[in-house]
């Protein structure tokens, strides 16, 4: 019969193999994300040059704002690429989970930069309200239309794939940048048409303010979601009580307590907890560990679990014998 140390080592091997499978799956998905981000960066960088030049020629704040968004989008895409590059690196002795959290930090940074840009646009819009300026609506329309085509292309590149994968939080940040720019381009096009027929130049800053309000809402949600991951909050869609209830349904388990579930990076969940078992040999917990990992993976998408097994039965039996000689 194998000794306890051998069995414990075997349990850790099972867990490590599970982690490696999870990491392999994530690396494959991250490779696809990198290709999308590279293409989106090339498109975004090219259109930024077109929009910034066209914005000054047309004297349109909305168009310059859209170009500013493009610059931030380009920066966000490059930051996302940088984060994905490091996230693909293997774990080290000091960074045992690898560099996955860089993706979350990049998402947080992108959310904050979105917020800062909207403040600048609000400031510029205020001056345009007080002192409306003449705008070349024709040039504004043409440049915005080019920007819209480019933005739609980038949104398509960064959207979730057909295999049902969700965005990583990092790519979601870049996606939100591009989606906000797409709506900005639509707003600028509509504004150009209205200005052409009405000569109401105040429409330009009005559109900028409306778009900024939407962007503020998105950036707020992105920042909150990033902070939740960094604070190791329980992932959305997972209730600790549900995890405990499901674990207690597994044969051989008496109770589950001190359960903690957190997010390593987008879509990669971990759990730690204490499992009270029936009176069994330690070698029997190998099979139990496999079943726990299967349930956690299938029901809650938890790919890594650190479990401490315990048993109260012998303590209770000894207590009973002491009280009932």
PDB file of C-alpha atoms in Angstrom:
ATOM      1  CA  UNK A   1       0.000   0.000   0.000  1.00  0.00           C
ATOM      2  CA  UNK A   2       1.491   3.437  -0.917  1.00  0.00           C
ATOM      3  CA  UNK A   3       2.524   5.632   1.989  1.00  0.00           C
ATOM      4  CA  UNK A   4       0.886   8.970   2.817  1.00  0.00           C
ATOM      5  CA  UNK A   5       3.612  11.122   1.264  1.00  0.00           C
ATOM      6  CA  UNK A   6       3.376   9.269  -2.037  1.00  0.00           C
ATOM      7  CA  UNK A   7      -0.402   9.655  -2.085  1.00  0.00           C
ATOM      8  CA  UNK A   8      -0.291  13.350  -1.252  1.00  0.00           C
ATOM      9  CA  UNK A   9       2.267  13.850  -4.017  1.00  0.00           C
ATOM     10  CA  UNK A  10      -0.023  11.998  -6.418  1.00  0.00           C
ATOM     11  CA  UNK A  11      -2.917  14.274  -5.468  1.00  0.00           C
ATOM     12  CA  UNK A  12      -0.765  17.316  -6.185  1.00  0.00           C
ATOM     13  CA  UNK A  13       0.194  15.782  -9.550  1.00  0.00           C
ATOM     14  CA  UNK A  14      -3.497  15.475 -10.430  1.00  0.00           C
ATOM     15  CA  UNK A  15      -4.067  19.101  -9.488  1.00  0.00           C
ATOM     16  CA  UNK A  16      -0.977  20.293 -11.367  1.00  0.00           C
ATOM     17  CA  UNK A  17      -1.988  18.391 -14.509  1.00  0.00           C
ATOM     18  CA  UNK A  18      -5.390  20.052 -14.281  1.00  0.00           C
ATOM     19  CA  UNK A  19      -3.724  23.449 -13.991  1.00  0.00           C
ATOM     20  CA  UNK A  20      -1.456  22.735 -16.974  1.00  0.00           C
ATOM     21  CA  UNK A  21      -4.460  21.753 -19.115  1.00  0.00           C
ATOM     22  CA  UNK A  22      -6.164  24.985 -18.117  1.00  0.00           C
ATOM     23  CA  UNK A  23      -3.060  27.017 -18.891  1.00  0.00           C
ATOM     24  CA  UNK A  24      -2.600  25.287 -22.233  1.00  0.00           C
ATOM     25  CA  UNK A  25      -6.171  26.145 -23.182  1.00  0.00           C
ATOM     26  CA  UNK A  26      -5.652  29.764 -22.125  1.00  0.00           C
ATOM     27  CA  UNK A  27      -2.371  30.089 -24.025  1.00  0.00           C
ATOM     28  CA  UNK A  28      -4.023  28.869 -27.213  1.00  0.00           C
ATOM     29  CA  UNK A  29      -6.850  31.372 -26.801  1.00  0.00           C
ATOM     30  CA  UNK A  30      -4.409  34.189 -25.937  1.00  0.00           C
ATOM     31  CA  UNK A  31      -2.506  33.496 -29.179  1.00  0.00           C
ATOM     32  CA  UNK A  32      -5.698  34.148 -31.152  1.00  0.00           C
ATOM     33  CA  UNK A  33      -6.284  37.294 -29.109  1.00  0.00           C
ATOM     34  CA  UNK A  34      -2.784  38.578 -29.925  1.00  0.00           C
ATOM     35  CA  UNK A  35      -3.365  38.201 -33.668  1.00  0.00           C
ATOM     36  CA  UNK A  36      -6.633  40.129 -33.385  1.00  0.00           C
ATOM     37  CA  UNK A  37      -4.969  42.884 -31.379  1.00  0.00           C
ATOM     38  CA  UNK A  38      -2.116  43.248 -33.883  1.00  0.00           C
ATOM     39  CA  UNK A  39      -4.532  43.666 -36.798  1.00  0.00           C
ATOM     40  CA  UNK A  40      -6.698  46.082 -34.813  1.00  0.00           C
ATOM     41  CA  UNK A  41      -3.606  48.125 -33.890  1.00  0.00           C
ATOM     42  CA  UNK A  42      -2.550  48.503 -37.530  1.00  0.00           C
ATOM     43  CA  UNK A  43      -6.039  49.653 -38.581  1.00  0.00           C
ATOM     44  CA  UNK A  44      -6.410  52.002 -35.608  1.00  0.00           C
ATOM     45  CA  UNK A  45      -3.006  53.632 -36.068  1.00  0.00           C
ATOM     46  CA  UNK A  46      -3.706  54.322 -39.743  1.00  0.00           C
ATOM     47  CA  UNK A  47      -7.125  55.866 -39.136  1.00  0.00           C
ATOM     48  CA  UNK A  48      -5.870  57.986 -36.235  1.00  0.00           C
ATOM     49  CA  UNK A  49      -3.586  59.846 -38.660  1.00  0.00           C
ATOM     50  CA  UNK A  50      -6.469  60.369 -41.097  1.00  0.00           C
ATOM     51  CA  UNK A  51      -8.867  61.624 -38.410  1.00  0.00           C
ATOM     52  CA  UNK A  52      -6.489  63.975 -36.623  1.00  0.00           C
ATOM     53  CA  UNK A  53      -5.541  65.675 -39.906  1.00  0.00           C
ATOM     54  CA  UNK A  54      -9.159  65.739 -41.089  1.00  0.00           C
ATOM     55  CA  UNK A  55     -10.367  67.082 -37.725  1.00  0.00           C
ATOM     56  CA  UNK A  56      -8.119  70.124 -37.879  1.00  0.00           C
ATOM     57  CA  UNK A  57      -8.958  70.757 -41.514  1.00  0.00           C
ATOM     58  CA  UNK A  58     -12.716  70.557 -40.819  1.00  0.00           C
ATOM     59  CA  UNK A  59     -12.348  72.381 -37.447  1.00  0.00           C
ATOM     60  CA  UNK A  60     -14.581  69.745 -35.792  1.00  0.00           C
ATOM     61  CA  UNK A  61     -14.267  69.089 -32.052  1.00  0.00           C
ATOM     62  CA  UNK A  62     -16.293  65.891 -32.431  1.00  0.00           C
ATOM     63  CA  UNK A  63     -13.895  64.650 -35.105  1.00  0.00           C
ATOM     64  CA  UNK A  64     -10.814  65.660 -33.103  1.00  0.00           C
ATOM     65  CA  UNK A  65     -12.380  63.927 -30.083  1.00  0.00           C
ATOM     66  CA  UNK A  66     -12.870  60.831 -32.193  1.00  0.00           C
ATOM     67  CA  UNK A  67      -9.218  61.030 -33.241  1.00  0.00           C
ATOM     68  CA  UNK A  68      -8.270  61.372 -29.585  1.00  0.00           C
ATOM     69  CA  UNK A  69     -10.260  58.229 -28.871  1.00  0.00           C
ATOM     70  CA  UNK A  70      -8.401  56.549 -31.693  1.00  0.00           C
ATOM     71  CA  UNK A  71      -5.062  57.459 -30.132  1.00  0.00           C
ATOM     72  CA  UNK A  72      -6.213  56.092 -26.784  1.00  0.00           C
ATOM     73  CA  UNK A  73      -7.517  52.993 -28.549  1.00  0.00           C
ATOM     74  CA  UNK A  74      -4.132  52.473 -30.167  1.00  0.00           C
ATOM     75  CA  UNK A  75      -2.412  52.874 -26.821  1.00  0.00           C
ATOM     76  CA  UNK A  76      -4.927  50.524 -25.190  1.00  0.00           C
ATOM     77  CA  UNK A  77      -4.343  47.918 -27.889  1.00  0.00           C
ATOM     78  CA  UNK A  78      -0.570  48.144 -27.459  1.00  0.00           C
ATOM     79  CA  UNK A  79      -0.890  47.865 -23.673  1.00  0.00           C
ATOM     80  CA  UNK A  80      -3.144  44.840 -24.165  1.00  0.00           C
ATOM     81  CA  UNK A  81      -0.580  43.246 -26.472  1.00  0.00           C
ATOM     82  CA  UNK A  82       2.144  43.893 -23.911  1.00  0.00           C
ATOM     83  CA  UNK A  83       0.039  42.307 -21.161  1.00  0.00           C
ATOM     84  CA  UNK A  84      -0.807  39.254 -23.279  1.00  0.00           C
ATOM     85  CA  UNK A  85       2.858  38.772 -24.119  1.00  0.00           C
ATOM     86  CA  UNK A  86       3.803  38.588 -20.448  1.00  0.00           C
ATOM     87  CA  UNK A  87       0.697  36.566 -19.550  1.00  0.00           C
ATOM     88  CA  UNK A  88       1.977  33.817 -21.856  1.00  0.00           C
ATOM     89  CA  UNK A  89       5.206  33.502 -19.880  1.00  0.00           C
ATOM     90  CA  UNK A  90       5.447  30.444 -17.596  1.00  0.00           C
ATOM     91  CA  UNK A  91       5.231  30.747 -13.797  1.00  0.00           C
ATOM     92  CA  UNK A  92       8.399  31.438 -11.828  1.00  0.00           C
ATOM     93  CA  UNK A  93       9.504  30.579  -8.306  1.00  0.00           C
ATOM     94  CA  UNK A  94       8.268  33.948  -7.044  1.00  0.00           C
ATOM     95  CA  UNK A  95       5.295  34.346  -9.388  1.00  0.00           C
ATOM     96  CA  UNK A  96       3.734  30.911  -9.067  1.00  0.00           C
ATOM     97  CA  UNK A  97       0.564  31.920 -10.933  1.00  0.00           C
ATOM     98  CA  UNK A  98       2.568  33.429 -13.778  1.00  0.00           C
ATOM     99  CA  UNK A  99       1.873  36.910 -15.114  1.00  0.00           C
ATOM    100  CA  UNK A 100      -1.854  36.637 -15.755  1.00  0.00           C
ATOM    101  CA  UNK A 101      -2.690  39.585 -13.515  1.00  0.00           C
ATOM    102  CA  UNK A 102      -0.920  41.942 -15.939  1.00  0.00           C
ATOM    103  CA  UNK A 103      -3.989  41.561 -18.132  1.00  0.00           C
ATOM    104  CA  UNK A 104      -6.168  42.878 -15.316  1.00  0.00           C
ATOM    105  CA  UNK A 105      -3.804  45.760 -14.614  1.00  0.00           C
ATOM    106  CA  UNK A 106      -3.895  46.677 -18.312  1.00  0.00           C
ATOM    107  CA  UNK A 107      -7.704  46.601 -18.266  1.00  0.00           C
ATOM    108  CA  UNK A 108      -7.755  48.846 -15.193  1.00  0.00           C
ATOM    109  CA  UNK A 109      -5.342  51.264 -16.835  1.00  0.00           C
ATOM    110  CA  UNK A 110      -7.446  51.384 -19.997  1.00  0.00           C
ATOM    111  CA  UNK A 111     -10.604  52.066 -17.991  1.00  0.00           C
ATOM    112  CA  UNK A 112      -8.931  54.968 -16.176  1.00  0.00           C
ATOM    113  CA  UNK A 113      -7.608  56.472 -19.421  1.00  0.00           C
ATOM    114  CA  UNK A 114     -11.107  56.365 -20.913  1.00  0.00           C
ATOM    115  CA  UNK A 115     -12.320  58.350 -17.928  1.00  0.00           C
ATOM    116  CA  UNK A 116      -9.542  60.953 -18.265  1.00  0.00           C
ATOM    117  CA  UNK A 117     -10.200  61.477 -21.971  1.00  0.00           C
ATOM    118  CA  UNK A 118     -13.891  62.145 -21.356  1.00  0.00           C
ATOM    119  CA  UNK A 119     -12.951  64.894 -18.869  1.00  0.00           C
ATOM    120  CA  UNK A 120     -10.871  66.618 -21.540  1.00  0.00           C
ATOM    121  CA  UNK A 121     -13.696  66.373 -24.073  1.00  0.00           C
ATOM    122  CA  UNK A 122     -16.179  67.808 -21.543  1.00  0.00           C
ATOM    123  CA  UNK A 123     -13.822  70.744 -21.033  1.00  0.00           C
ATOM    124  CA  UNK A 124     -13.479  71.385 -24.758  1.00  0.00           C
ATOM    125  CA  UNK A 125     -17.229  70.986 -25.300  1.00  0.00           C
ATOM    126  CA  UNK A 126     -17.924  73.667 -22.671  1.00  0.00           C
ATOM    127  CA  UNK A 127     -15.857  76.195 -24.620  1.00  0.00           C
ATOM    128  CA  UNK A 128     -17.619  75.231 -27.849  1.00  0.00           C
ATOM    129  CA  UNK A 129     -20.994  75.800 -26.163  1.00  0.00           C
ATOM    130  CA  UNK A 130     -19.904  79.287 -25.126  1.00  0.00           C
ATOM    131  CA  UNK A 131     -18.248  80.104 -28.438  1.00  0.00           C
ATOM    132  CA  UNK A 132     -19.527  77.935 -31.347  1.00  0.00           C
ATOM    133  CA  UNK A 133     -17.073  77.690 -34.219  1.00  0.00           C
ATOM    134  CA  UNK A 134     -17.630  77.225 -37.944  1.00  0.00           C
ATOM    135  CA  UNK A 135     -17.272  73.612 -39.057  1.00  0.00           C
ATOM    136  CA  UNK A 136     -16.745  72.112 -42.524  1.00  0.00           C
ATOM    137  CA  UNK A 137     -19.517  69.514 -42.365  1.00  0.00           C
ATOM    138  CA  UNK A 138     -18.601  67.910 -45.711  1.00  0.00           C
ATOM    139  CA  UNK A 139     -15.025  67.125 -44.708  1.00  0.00           C
ATOM    140  CA  UNK A 140     -16.263  66.137 -41.259  1.00  0.00           C
ATOM    141  CA  UNK A 141     -18.668  63.636 -42.824  1.00  0.00           C
ATOM    142  CA  UNK A 142     -16.092  62.021 -45.142  1.00  0.00           C
ATOM    143  CA  UNK A 143     -13.420  61.580 -42.479  1.00  0.00           C
ATOM    144  CA  UNK A 144     -15.948  60.263 -39.925  1.00  0.00           C
ATOM    145  CA  UNK A 145     -17.233  57.750 -42.479  1.00  0.00           C
ATOM    146  CA  UNK A 146     -13.699  56.419 -43.008  1.00  0.00           C
ATOM    147  CA  UNK A 147     -13.297  56.187 -39.248  1.00  0.00           C
ATOM    148  CA  UNK A 148     -16.580  54.320 -38.907  1.00  0.00           C
ATOM    149  CA  UNK A 149     -15.494  51.645 -41.391  1.00  0.00           C
ATOM    150  CA  UNK A 150     -12.207  51.213 -39.551  1.00  0.00           C
ATOM    151  CA  UNK A 151     -13.912  51.016 -36.151  1.00  0.00           C
ATOM    152  CA  UNK A 152     -16.421  48.422 -37.318  1.00  0.00           C
ATOM    153  CA  UNK A 153     -13.515  46.361 -38.650  1.00  0.00           C
ATOM    154  CA  UNK A 154     -11.742  46.515 -35.283  1.00  0.00           C
ATOM    155  CA  UNK A 155     -14.900  45.703 -33.312  1.00  0.00           C
ATOM    156  CA  UNK A 156     -15.401  42.644 -35.516  1.00  0.00           C
ATOM    157  CA  UNK A 157     -11.799  41.559 -34.915  1.00  0.00           C
ATOM    158  CA  UNK A 158     -12.053  41.910 -31.140  1.00  0.00           C
ATOM    159  CA  UNK A 159     -15.502  40.441 -30.563  1.00  0.00           C
ATOM    160  CA  UNK A 160     -15.936  37.003 -28.957  1.00  0.00           C
ATOM    161  CA  UNK A 161     -15.179  34.085 -31.269  1.00  0.00           C
ATOM    162  CA  UNK A 162     -17.558  31.435 -32.579  1.00  0.00           C
ATOM    163  CA  UNK A 163     -16.385  28.834 -30.059  1.00  0.00           C
ATOM    164  CA  UNK A 164     -18.235  30.523 -27.247  1.00  0.00           C
ATOM    165  CA  UNK A 165     -15.213  32.085 -25.549  1.00  0.00           C
ATOM    166  CA  UNK A 166     -15.831  35.255 -23.641  1.00  0.00           C
ATOM    167  CA  UNK A 167     -13.483  38.211 -23.814  1.00  0.00           C
ATOM    168  CA  UNK A 168     -10.596  38.274 -21.400  1.00  0.00           C
ATOM    169  CA  UNK A 169     -11.007  41.388 -19.277  1.00  0.00           C
ATOM    170  CA  UNK A 170      -7.983  42.867 -20.984  1.00  0.00           C
ATOM    171  CA  UNK A 171      -9.312  42.350 -24.525  1.00  0.00           C
ATOM    172  CA  UNK A 172     -12.745  43.413 -23.305  1.00  0.00           C
ATOM    173  CA  UNK A 173     -11.167  46.747 -22.353  1.00  0.00           C
ATOM    174  CA  UNK A 174      -9.753  47.158 -25.863  1.00  0.00           C
ATOM    175  CA  UNK A 175     -13.093  46.044 -27.311  1.00  0.00           C
ATOM    176  CA  UNK A 176     -14.938  48.711 -25.302  1.00  0.00           C
ATOM    177  CA  UNK A 177     -12.488  51.330 -26.533  1.00  0.00           C
ATOM    178  CA  UNK A 178     -13.224  50.378 -30.137  1.00  0.00           C
ATOM    179  CA  UNK A 179     -16.976  50.093 -29.557  1.00  0.00           C
ATOM    180  CA  UNK A 180     -17.048  53.564 -28.021  1.00  0.00           C
ATOM    181  CA  UNK A 181     -15.167  54.888 -31.038  1.00  0.00           C
ATOM    182  CA  UNK A 182     -17.652  53.206 -33.369  1.00  0.00           C
ATOM    183  CA  UNK A 183     -20.517  55.016 -31.661  1.00  0.00           C
ATOM    184  CA  UNK A 184     -18.482  58.216 -31.742  1.00  0.00           C
ATOM    185  CA  UNK A 185     -18.083  57.902 -35.504  1.00  0.00           C
ATOM    186  CA  UNK A 186     -21.810  57.339 -35.922  1.00  0.00           C
ATOM    187  CA  UNK A 187     -22.493  60.428 -33.809  1.00  0.00           C
ATOM    188  CA  UNK A 188     -20.031  62.518 -35.792  1.00  0.00           C
ATOM    189  CA  UNK A 189     -21.613  61.425 -39.090  1.00  0.00           C
ATOM    190  CA  UNK A 190     -25.092  62.326 -37.847  1.00  0.00           C
ATOM    191  CA  UNK A 191     -23.760  65.607 -36.540  1.00  0.00           C
ATOM    192  CA  UNK A 192     -22.160  66.416 -39.883  1.00  0.00           C
ATOM    193  CA  UNK A 193     -25.470  65.821 -41.680  1.00  0.00           C
ATOM    194  CA  UNK A 194     -27.419  67.993 -39.214  1.00  0.00           C
ATOM    195  CA  UNK A 195     -24.856  70.785 -39.360  1.00  0.00           C
ATOM    196  CA  UNK A 196     -24.915  70.695 -43.167  1.00  0.00           C
ATOM    197  CA  UNK A 197     -28.687  71.251 -43.278  1.00  0.00           C
ATOM    198  CA  UNK A 198     -29.122  73.555 -40.267  1.00  0.00           C
ATOM    199  CA  UNK A 199     -25.785  75.353 -39.710  1.00  0.00           C
ATOM    200  CA  UNK A 200     -26.262  74.736 -35.975  1.00  0.00           C
ATOM    201  CA  UNK A 201     -22.617  74.363 -35.055  1.00  0.00           C
ATOM    202  CA  UNK A 202     -23.502  73.775 -31.398  1.00  0.00           C
ATOM    203  CA  UNK A 203     -24.540  70.253 -32.461  1.00  0.00           C
ATOM    204  CA  UNK A 204     -20.845  69.327 -32.581  1.00  0.00           C
ATOM    205  CA  UNK A 205     -20.160  69.705 -28.809  1.00  0.00           C
ATOM    206  CA  UNK A 206     -23.592  68.295 -27.927  1.00  0.00           C
ATOM    207  CA  UNK A 207     -22.729  65.031 -29.700  1.00  0.00           C
ATOM    208  CA  UNK A 208     -19.369  64.957 -27.933  1.00  0.00           C
ATOM    209  CA  UNK A 209     -21.025  65.257 -24.498  1.00  0.00           C
ATOM    210  CA  UNK A 210     -23.598  62.534 -25.203  1.00  0.00           C
ATOM    211  CA  UNK A 211     -20.897  60.134 -26.364  1.00  0.00           C
ATOM    212  CA  UNK A 212     -18.745  60.925 -23.338  1.00  0.00           C
ATOM    213  CA  UNK A 213     -21.575  60.041 -20.951  1.00  0.00           C
ATOM    214  CA  UNK A 214     -21.844  56.606 -22.544  1.00  0.00           C
ATOM    215  CA  UNK A 215     -18.089  56.142 -22.389  1.00  0.00           C
ATOM    216  CA  UNK A 216     -18.050  57.113 -18.702  1.00  0.00           C
ATOM    217  CA  UNK A 217     -20.590  54.384 -17.942  1.00  0.00           C
ATOM    218  CA  UNK A 218     -18.498  51.751 -19.751  1.00  0.00           C
ATOM    219  CA  UNK A 219     -15.239  52.874 -18.150  1.00  0.00           C
ATOM    220  CA  UNK A 220     -16.832  52.818 -14.682  1.00  0.00           C
ATOM    221  CA  UNK A 221     -17.983  49.212 -15.145  1.00  0.00           C
ATOM    222  CA  UNK A 222     -14.581  48.208 -16.497  1.00  0.00           C
ATOM    223  CA  UNK A 223     -12.718  49.760 -13.556  1.00  0.00           C
ATOM    224  CA  UNK A 224     -15.071  48.146 -11.013  1.00  0.00           C
ATOM    225  CA  UNK A 225     -14.686  44.730 -12.655  1.00  0.00           C
ATOM    226  CA  UNK A 226     -10.888  45.065 -12.711  1.00  0.00           C
ATOM    227  CA  UNK A 227     -10.742  46.149  -9.071  1.00  0.00           C
ATOM    228  CA  UNK A 228     -12.937  43.190  -8.069  1.00  0.00           C
ATOM    229  CA  UNK A 229     -10.428  40.807  -9.638  1.00  0.00           C
ATOM    230  CA  UNK A 230      -7.492  42.514  -7.931  1.00  0.00           C
ATOM    231  CA  UNK A 231      -9.331  42.355  -4.585  1.00  0.00           C
ATOM    232  CA  UNK A 232      -9.979  38.639  -5.235  1.00  0.00           C
ATOM    233  CA  UNK A 233     -13.725  39.048  -4.966  1.00  0.00           C
ATOM    234  CA  UNK A 234     -15.938  36.050  -5.692  1.00  0.00           C
ATOM    235  CA  UNK A 235     -16.471  35.904  -9.487  1.00  0.00           C
ATOM    236  CA  UNK A 236     -19.818  36.931 -10.924  1.00  0.00           C
ATOM    237  CA  UNK A 237     -22.170  34.002 -11.351  1.00  0.00           C
ATOM    238  CA  UNK A 238     -20.624  31.985  -8.512  1.00  0.00           C
ATOM    239  CA  UNK A 239     -22.226  31.791  -5.058  1.00  0.00           C
ATOM    240  CA  UNK A 240     -20.180  30.280  -2.245  1.00  0.00           C
ATOM    241  CA  UNK A 241     -23.317  28.659  -0.775  1.00  0.00           C
ATOM    242  CA  UNK A 242     -23.960  26.913  -4.098  1.00  0.00           C
ATOM    243  CA  UNK A 243     -20.377  25.614  -4.206  1.00  0.00           C
ATOM    244  CA  UNK A 244     -20.646  24.252  -0.660  1.00  0.00           C
ATOM    245  CA  UNK A 245     -24.031  22.651  -1.331  1.00  0.00           C
ATOM    246  CA  UNK A 246     -22.738  20.919  -4.478  1.00  0.00           C
ATOM    247  CA  UNK A 247     -19.573  19.671  -2.757  1.00  0.00           C
ATOM    248  CA  UNK A 248     -21.595  18.164   0.100  1.00  0.00           C
ATOM    249  CA  UNK A 249     -23.496  16.095  -2.482  1.00  0.00           C
ATOM    250  CA  UNK A 250     -20.305  14.222  -3.400  1.00  0.00           C
ATOM    251  CA  UNK A 251     -20.212  10.779  -1.717  1.00  0.00           C
ATOM    252  CA  UNK A 252     -17.629  10.663   1.075  1.00  0.00           C
ATOM    253  CA  UNK A 253     -17.885  14.347   1.997  1.00  0.00           C
ATOM    254  CA  UNK A 254     -19.489  15.343   5.286  1.00  0.00           C
ATOM    255  CA  UNK A 255     -18.982  19.087   5.080  1.00  0.00           C
ATOM    256  CA  UNK A 256     -17.218  21.892   3.214  1.00  0.00           C
ATOM    257  CA  UNK A 257     -16.224  25.145   4.867  1.00  0.00           C
ATOM    258  CA  UNK A 258     -13.757  28.055   4.693  1.00  0.00           C
ATOM    259  CA  UNK A 259     -14.410  28.151   0.937  1.00  0.00           C
ATOM    260  CA  UNK A 260     -12.793  30.984  -1.028  1.00  0.00           C
ATOM    261  CA  UNK A 261     -13.190  31.472  -4.789  1.00  0.00           C
ATOM    262  CA  UNK A 262     -11.333  34.148  -6.741  1.00  0.00           C
ATOM    263  CA  UNK A 263     -10.258  35.092 -10.261  1.00  0.00           C
ATOM    264  CA  UNK A 264      -6.645  34.765 -11.412  1.00  0.00           C
ATOM    265  CA  UNK A 265      -7.434  36.360 -14.757  1.00  0.00           C
ATOM    266  CA  UNK A 266     -10.523  36.517 -16.952  1.00  0.00           C
ATOM    267  CA  UNK A 267     -12.234  33.135 -17.058  1.00  0.00           C
ATOM    268  CA  UNK A 268      -9.602  31.451 -14.850  1.00  0.00           C
ATOM    269  CA  UNK A 269     -10.982  30.744 -11.376  1.00  0.00           C
ATOM    270  CA  UNK A 270      -9.341  29.248  -8.299  1.00  0.00           C
ATOM    271  CA  UNK A 271     -10.697  27.904  -5.033  1.00  0.00           C
ATOM    272  CA  UNK A 272      -9.361  26.962  -1.633  1.00  0.00           C
ATOM    273  CA  UNK A 273     -11.285  25.232   1.128  1.00  0.00           C
ATOM    274  CA  UNK A 274     -11.554  22.681   3.895  1.00  0.00           C
ATOM    275  CA  UNK A 275     -13.296  19.389   3.157  1.00  0.00           C
ATOM    276  CA  UNK A 276     -14.471  17.158   6.014  1.00  0.00           C
ATOM    277  CA  UNK A 277     -14.626  13.551   4.813  1.00  0.00           C
ATOM    278  CA  UNK A 278     -16.030  10.296   6.087  1.00  0.00           C
ATOM    279  CA  UNK A 279     -13.639   8.081   8.038  1.00  0.00           C
ATOM    280  CA  UNK A 280     -11.318   6.879   5.252  1.00  0.00           C
ATOM    281  CA  UNK A 281      -7.685   6.169   4.473  1.00  0.00           C
ATOM    282  CA  UNK A 282      -5.682   9.009   2.996  1.00  0.00           C
ATOM    283  CA  UNK A 283      -5.164   7.009  -0.215  1.00  0.00           C
ATOM    284  CA  UNK A 284      -8.928   7.109  -0.778  1.00  0.00           C
ATOM    285  CA  UNK A 285      -8.853  10.903  -1.017  1.00  0.00           C
ATOM    286  CA  UNK A 286      -7.101  10.586  -4.392  1.00  0.00           C
ATOM    287  CA  UNK A 287     -10.338   9.503  -6.039  1.00  0.00           C
ATOM    288  CA  UNK A 288     -12.230  12.086  -4.006  1.00  0.00           C
ATOM    289  CA  UNK A 289      -9.875  14.833  -5.176  1.00  0.00           C
ATOM    290  CA  UNK A 290     -10.500  13.874  -8.819  1.00  0.00           C
ATOM    291  CA  UNK A 291     -14.267  14.053  -8.296  1.00  0.00           C
ATOM    292  CA  UNK A 292     -14.053  17.417  -6.532  1.00  0.00           C
ATOM    293  CA  UNK A 293     -12.005  18.890  -9.379  1.00  0.00           C
ATOM    294  CA  UNK A 294     -14.411  17.475 -11.956  1.00  0.00           C
ATOM    295  CA  UNK A 295     -17.445  18.968 -10.218  1.00  0.00           C
ATOM    296  CA  UNK A 296     -15.792  22.344  -9.707  1.00  0.00           C
ATOM    297  CA  UNK A 297     -14.696  22.493 -13.346  1.00  0.00           C
ATOM    298  CA  UNK A 298     -18.007  21.388 -14.880  1.00  0.00           C
ATOM    299  CA  UNK A 299     -20.395  23.251 -12.594  1.00  0.00           C
ATOM    300  CA  UNK A 300     -18.467  26.412 -11.733  1.00  0.00           C
ATOM    301  CA  UNK A 301     -15.585  26.635 -14.269  1.00  0.00           C
ATOM    302  CA  UNK A 302     -13.085  26.524 -11.401  1.00  0.00           C
ATOM    303  CA  UNK A 303      -9.851  25.181 -12.863  1.00  0.00           C
ATOM    304  CA  UNK A 304      -7.619  25.101  -9.796  1.00  0.00           C
ATOM    305  CA  UNK A 305      -8.575  23.986  -6.279  1.00  0.00           C
ATOM    306  CA  UNK A 306      -6.410  23.858  -3.165  1.00  0.00           C
ATOM    307  CA  UNK A 307      -8.110  21.470  -0.742  1.00  0.00           C
ATOM    308  CA  UNK A 308      -7.366  20.607   2.869  1.00  0.00           C
ATOM    309  CA  UNK A 309      -8.921  17.288   3.868  1.00  0.00           C
ATOM    310  CA  UNK A 310      -9.986  16.578   7.421  1.00  0.00           C
ATOM    311  CA  UNK A 311     -12.131  14.155   9.368  1.00  0.00           C
ATOM    312  CA  UNK A 312     -14.021  14.789  12.586  1.00  0.00           C
ATOM    313  CA  UNK A 313     -15.250  11.218  13.001  1.00  0.00           C
ATOM    314  CA  UNK A 314     -12.323   9.836  15.019  1.00  0.00           C
ATOM    315  CA  UNK A 315     -12.398  12.852  17.284  1.00  0.00           C
ATOM    316  CA  UNK A 316     -16.122  12.376  17.812  1.00  0.00           C
ATOM    317  CA  UNK A 317     -15.700   8.635  18.444  1.00  0.00           C
ATOM    318  CA  UNK A 318     -12.974   9.264  21.014  1.00  0.00           C
ATOM    319  CA  UNK A 319     -15.168  11.864  22.679  1.00  0.00           C
ATOM    320  CA  UNK A 320     -18.074   9.434  22.797  1.00  0.00           C
ATOM    321  CA  UNK A 321     -15.941   6.666  24.317  1.00  0.00           C
ATOM    322  CA  UNK A 322     -14.692   9.075  26.953  1.00  0.00           C
ATOM    323  CA  UNK A 323     -18.222  10.067  27.919  1.00  0.00           C
ATOM    324  CA  UNK A 324     -19.646   6.523  27.684  1.00  0.00           C
ATOM    325  CA  UNK A 325     -17.221   3.978  29.190  1.00  0.00           C
TER     326      UNK A 325
END
